[in-house]
Short mmCIF file of C-alpha atoms in Angstrom, two decimals:
data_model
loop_
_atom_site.label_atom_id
_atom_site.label_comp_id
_atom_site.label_asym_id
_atom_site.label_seq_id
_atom_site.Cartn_x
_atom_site.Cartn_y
_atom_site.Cartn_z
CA UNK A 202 -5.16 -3.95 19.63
CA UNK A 203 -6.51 -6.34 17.22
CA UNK A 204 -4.92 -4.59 14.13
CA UNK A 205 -1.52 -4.50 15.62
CA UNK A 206 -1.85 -8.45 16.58
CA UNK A 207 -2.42 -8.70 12.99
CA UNK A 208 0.43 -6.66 11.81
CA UNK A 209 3.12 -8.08 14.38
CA UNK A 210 1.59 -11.89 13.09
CA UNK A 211 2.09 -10.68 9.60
CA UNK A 212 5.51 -9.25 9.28
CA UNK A 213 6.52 -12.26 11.77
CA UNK A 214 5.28 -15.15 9.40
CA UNK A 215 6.50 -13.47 5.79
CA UNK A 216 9.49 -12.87 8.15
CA UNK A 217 9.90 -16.45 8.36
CA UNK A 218 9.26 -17.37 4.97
CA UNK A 219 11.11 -15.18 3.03
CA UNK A 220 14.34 -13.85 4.90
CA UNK A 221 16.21 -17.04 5.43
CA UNK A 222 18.63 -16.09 2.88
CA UNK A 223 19.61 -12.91 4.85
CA UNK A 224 20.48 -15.32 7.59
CA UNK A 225 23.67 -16.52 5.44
CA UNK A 226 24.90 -13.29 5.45
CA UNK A 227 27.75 -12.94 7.30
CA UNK A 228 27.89 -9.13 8.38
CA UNK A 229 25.22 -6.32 7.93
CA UNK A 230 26.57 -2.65 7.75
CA UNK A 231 23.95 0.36 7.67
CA UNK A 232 24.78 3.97 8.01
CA UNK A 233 22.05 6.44 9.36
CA UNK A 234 21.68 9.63 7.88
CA UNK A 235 19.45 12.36 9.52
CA UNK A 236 17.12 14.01 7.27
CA UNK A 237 16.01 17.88 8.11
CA UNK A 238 12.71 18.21 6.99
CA UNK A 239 10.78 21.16 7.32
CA UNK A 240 10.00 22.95 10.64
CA UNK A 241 7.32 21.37 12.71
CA UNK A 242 7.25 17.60 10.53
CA UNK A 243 8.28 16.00 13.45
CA UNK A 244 4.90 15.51 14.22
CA UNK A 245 4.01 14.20 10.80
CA UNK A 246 3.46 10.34 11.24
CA UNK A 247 4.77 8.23 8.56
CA UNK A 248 3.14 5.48 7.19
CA UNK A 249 4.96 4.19 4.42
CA UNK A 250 8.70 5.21 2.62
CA UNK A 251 9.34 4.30 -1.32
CA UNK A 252 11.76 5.58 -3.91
CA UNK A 253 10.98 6.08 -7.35
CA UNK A 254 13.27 5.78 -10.08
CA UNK A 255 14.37 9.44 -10.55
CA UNK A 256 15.98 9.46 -7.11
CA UNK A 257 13.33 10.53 -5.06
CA UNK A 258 12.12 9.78 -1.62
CA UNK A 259 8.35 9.88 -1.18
CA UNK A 260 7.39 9.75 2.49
CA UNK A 261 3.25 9.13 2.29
CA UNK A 262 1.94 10.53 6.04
CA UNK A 263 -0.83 11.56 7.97
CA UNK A 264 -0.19 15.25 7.06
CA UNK A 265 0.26 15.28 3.17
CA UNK A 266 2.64 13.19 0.66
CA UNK A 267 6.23 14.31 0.93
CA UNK A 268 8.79 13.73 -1.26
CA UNK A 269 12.29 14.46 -0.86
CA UNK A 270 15.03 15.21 -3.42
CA UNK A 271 17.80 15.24 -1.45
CA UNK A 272 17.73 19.10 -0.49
CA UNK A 273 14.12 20.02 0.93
CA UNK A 274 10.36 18.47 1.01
CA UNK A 275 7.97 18.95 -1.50
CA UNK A 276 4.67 18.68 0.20
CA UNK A 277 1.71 17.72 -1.85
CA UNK A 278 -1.33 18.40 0.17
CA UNK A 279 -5.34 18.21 -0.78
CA UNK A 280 -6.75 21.48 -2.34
CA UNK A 281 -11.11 20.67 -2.26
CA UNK A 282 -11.26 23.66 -5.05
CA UNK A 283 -8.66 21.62 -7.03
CA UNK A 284 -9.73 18.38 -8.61
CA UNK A 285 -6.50 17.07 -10.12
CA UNK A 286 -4.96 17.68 -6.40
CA UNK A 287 -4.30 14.82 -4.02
CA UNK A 288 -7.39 12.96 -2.86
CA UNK A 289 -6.42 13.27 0.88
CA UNK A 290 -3.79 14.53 3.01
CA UNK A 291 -3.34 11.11 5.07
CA UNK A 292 -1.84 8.85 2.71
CA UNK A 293 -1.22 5.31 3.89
CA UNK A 294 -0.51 3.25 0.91
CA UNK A 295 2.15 3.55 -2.11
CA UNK A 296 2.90 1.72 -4.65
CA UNK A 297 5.70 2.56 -7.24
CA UNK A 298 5.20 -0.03 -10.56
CA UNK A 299 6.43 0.58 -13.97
CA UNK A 300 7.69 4.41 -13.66
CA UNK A 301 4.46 5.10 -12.34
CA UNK A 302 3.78 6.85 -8.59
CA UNK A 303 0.19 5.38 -6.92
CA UNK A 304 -0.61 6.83 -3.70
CA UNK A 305 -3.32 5.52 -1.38
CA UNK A 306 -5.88 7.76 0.17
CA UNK A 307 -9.35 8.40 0.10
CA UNK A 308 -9.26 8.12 -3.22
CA UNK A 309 -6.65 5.63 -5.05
CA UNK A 310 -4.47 8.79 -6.71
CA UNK A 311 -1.74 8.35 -9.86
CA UNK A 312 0.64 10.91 -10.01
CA UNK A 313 1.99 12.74 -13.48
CA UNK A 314 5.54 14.01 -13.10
CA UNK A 315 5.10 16.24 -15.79
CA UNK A 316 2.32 18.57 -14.07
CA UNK A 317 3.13 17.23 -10.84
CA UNK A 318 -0.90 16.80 -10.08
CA UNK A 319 -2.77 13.45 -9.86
CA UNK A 320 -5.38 11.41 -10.99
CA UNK A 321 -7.90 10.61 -8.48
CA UNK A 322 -9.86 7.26 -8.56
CA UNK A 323 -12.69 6.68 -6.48
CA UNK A 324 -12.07 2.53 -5.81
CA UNK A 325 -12.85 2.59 -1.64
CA UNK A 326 -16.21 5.02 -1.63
CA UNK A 327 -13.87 7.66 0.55
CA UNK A 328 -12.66 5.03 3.07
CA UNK A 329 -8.89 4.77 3.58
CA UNK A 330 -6.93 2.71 1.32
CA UNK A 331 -3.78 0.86 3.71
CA UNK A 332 -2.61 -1.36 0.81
CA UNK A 333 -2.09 -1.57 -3.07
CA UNK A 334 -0.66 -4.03 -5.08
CA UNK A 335 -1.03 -3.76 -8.93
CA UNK A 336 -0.54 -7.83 -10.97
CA UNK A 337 0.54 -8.27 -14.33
CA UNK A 338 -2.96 -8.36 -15.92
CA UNK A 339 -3.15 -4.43 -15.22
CA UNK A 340 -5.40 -4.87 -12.27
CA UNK A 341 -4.81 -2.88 -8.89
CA UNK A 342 -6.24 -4.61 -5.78
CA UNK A 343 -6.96 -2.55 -3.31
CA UNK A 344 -7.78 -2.94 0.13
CA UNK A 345 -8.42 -0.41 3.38
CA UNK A 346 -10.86 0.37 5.74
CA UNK A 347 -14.12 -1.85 6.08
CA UNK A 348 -14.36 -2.37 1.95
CA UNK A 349 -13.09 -5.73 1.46
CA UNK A 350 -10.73 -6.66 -1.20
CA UNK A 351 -11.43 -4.81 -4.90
CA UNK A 352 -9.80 -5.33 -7.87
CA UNK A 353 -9.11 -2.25 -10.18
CA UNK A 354 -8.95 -2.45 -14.07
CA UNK A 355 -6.44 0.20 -15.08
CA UNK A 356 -7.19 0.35 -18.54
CA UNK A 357 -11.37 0.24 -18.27
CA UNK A 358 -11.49 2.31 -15.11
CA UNK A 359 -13.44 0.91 -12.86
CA UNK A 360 -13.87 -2.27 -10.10
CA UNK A 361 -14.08 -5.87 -11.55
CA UNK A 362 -13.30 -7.50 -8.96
CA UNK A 363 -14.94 -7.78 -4.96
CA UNK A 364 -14.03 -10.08 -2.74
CA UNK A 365 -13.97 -10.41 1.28
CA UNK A 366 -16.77 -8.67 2.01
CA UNK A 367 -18.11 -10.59 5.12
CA UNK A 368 -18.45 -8.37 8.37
CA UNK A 369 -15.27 -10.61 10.12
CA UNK A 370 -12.52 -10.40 7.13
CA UNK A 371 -13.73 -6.85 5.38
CA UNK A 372 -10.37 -4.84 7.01
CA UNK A 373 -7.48 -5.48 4.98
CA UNK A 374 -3.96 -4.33 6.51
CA UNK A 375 -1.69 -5.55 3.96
CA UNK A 376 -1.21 -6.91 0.29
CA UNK A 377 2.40 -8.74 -0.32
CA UNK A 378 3.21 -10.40 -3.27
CA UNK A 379 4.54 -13.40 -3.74
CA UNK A 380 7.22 -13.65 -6.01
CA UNK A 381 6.86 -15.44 -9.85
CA UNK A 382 3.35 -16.35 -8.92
CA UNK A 383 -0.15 -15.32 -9.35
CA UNK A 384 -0.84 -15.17 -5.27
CA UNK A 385 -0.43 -12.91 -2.72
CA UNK A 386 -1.06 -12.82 1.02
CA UNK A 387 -3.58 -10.72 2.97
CA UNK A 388 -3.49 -9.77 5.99
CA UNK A 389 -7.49 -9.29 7.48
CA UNK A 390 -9.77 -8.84 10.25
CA UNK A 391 -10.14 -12.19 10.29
CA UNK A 392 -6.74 -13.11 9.56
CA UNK A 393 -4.00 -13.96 7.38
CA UNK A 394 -5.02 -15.42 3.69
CA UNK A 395 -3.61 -16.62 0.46
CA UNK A 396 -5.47 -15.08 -2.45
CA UNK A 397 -5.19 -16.73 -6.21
CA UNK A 398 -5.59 -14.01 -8.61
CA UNK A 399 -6.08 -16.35 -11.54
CA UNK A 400 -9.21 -18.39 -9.88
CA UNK A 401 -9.78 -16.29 -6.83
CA UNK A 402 -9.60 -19.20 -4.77
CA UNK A 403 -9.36 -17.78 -0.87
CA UNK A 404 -7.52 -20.00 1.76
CA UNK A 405 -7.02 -18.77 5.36
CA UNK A 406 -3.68 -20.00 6.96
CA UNK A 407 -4.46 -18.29 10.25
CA UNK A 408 -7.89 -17.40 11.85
CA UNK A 409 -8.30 -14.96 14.80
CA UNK A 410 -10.91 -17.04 17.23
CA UNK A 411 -13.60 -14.76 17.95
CA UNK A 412 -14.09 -15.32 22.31
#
């Protein structure tokens, strides 16, 4: 209950800040197209829909990462004999930056076209990662289930950064970037933030009162 209060707040507030300019716009037209995926995904639950720049749809679920070229699925499902498989099958996060495919699971996981296999990065110690957001000093903040905020240097490999770590604020929903700056919001357990990525300064705009 209190993570969907969180998400509806959210959505409603960047909502409000940022889609004024599609209130100018006289008519809206959008066309529905049915997609037939494979037998029996209609139970699959979707958590988040990108495309990359090759055309394809990637669909990341709680039964595997999909992607879709237009024809059929691909499914891309965890193999535990396989290391350079997917690090989970419930994938909650993606993130498409600079030609490059990063898909959230238990694991933060970079996909290679090529060999169509990933890189797996262990950034969340095997807790769920629900949001990714990479800034243009290479870093990739992360943030998921119970592990605070972590900041992830692509080029050394490993965490810098750690922040929001108290009991109240440790959940993080959602990263969302704010354009031509070095900030970005967060949505937490505690509520919704403003994070500086340049002097880590940390101001809450909302605060869930604890009864």
């Amino acid at each position: 209950m209190l993570k969907q209060f969180i998400y509806t707040f959210f959505y409603l507030l960047i909502s409000l800040l940022f889609c004024d300019v599609y209130a100018q716009t006289s008519e809206l037209t959008s066309h529905v197209h049915p997609i037939y995926l494979d037998q029996g995904a209609d139970t699959d639950y979707s958590y988040q829909v990108i495309f990359d720049d090759d055309g394809y749809l990637w669909a990341g679920t709680d039964n595997s990462l999909k992607r879709y070229d237009g024809y059929k699925v691909t499914n891309f499902i965890h193999d535990p004999t396989d290391p350079n498989s997917i690090s989970s099958n419930s994938i909650e996060a993606l993130l498409y930056d600079d030609g490059v495919l990063w898909a959230g699971g238990t694991s933060l996981n970079k996909y290679h076209p090529e060999t169509q296999n990933f890189t797996n990065y262990d950034v969340s110690g095997s807790a769920i990662i629900w949001s990714l957001y990479k800034d243009n000093k290479n870093i990739m903040w992360v943030g998921g289930e119970g592990f605070g905020l972590r900041g992830f240097d692509l080029q050394k490999n490993k965490i810098v950064h750690e922040f929001l770590l108290n009991e109240d604020e440790r959940f993080i929903y959602e990263i969302v970037p704010i354009p031509n700056t070095n900030k970005f919001w967060v949505s937490t357990s505690k509520g919704l933030a403003l994070f500086d990525t340049v002097n880590f300064d940390i101001e809450y705009y909302f605060e869930i009162k604890k009864s």
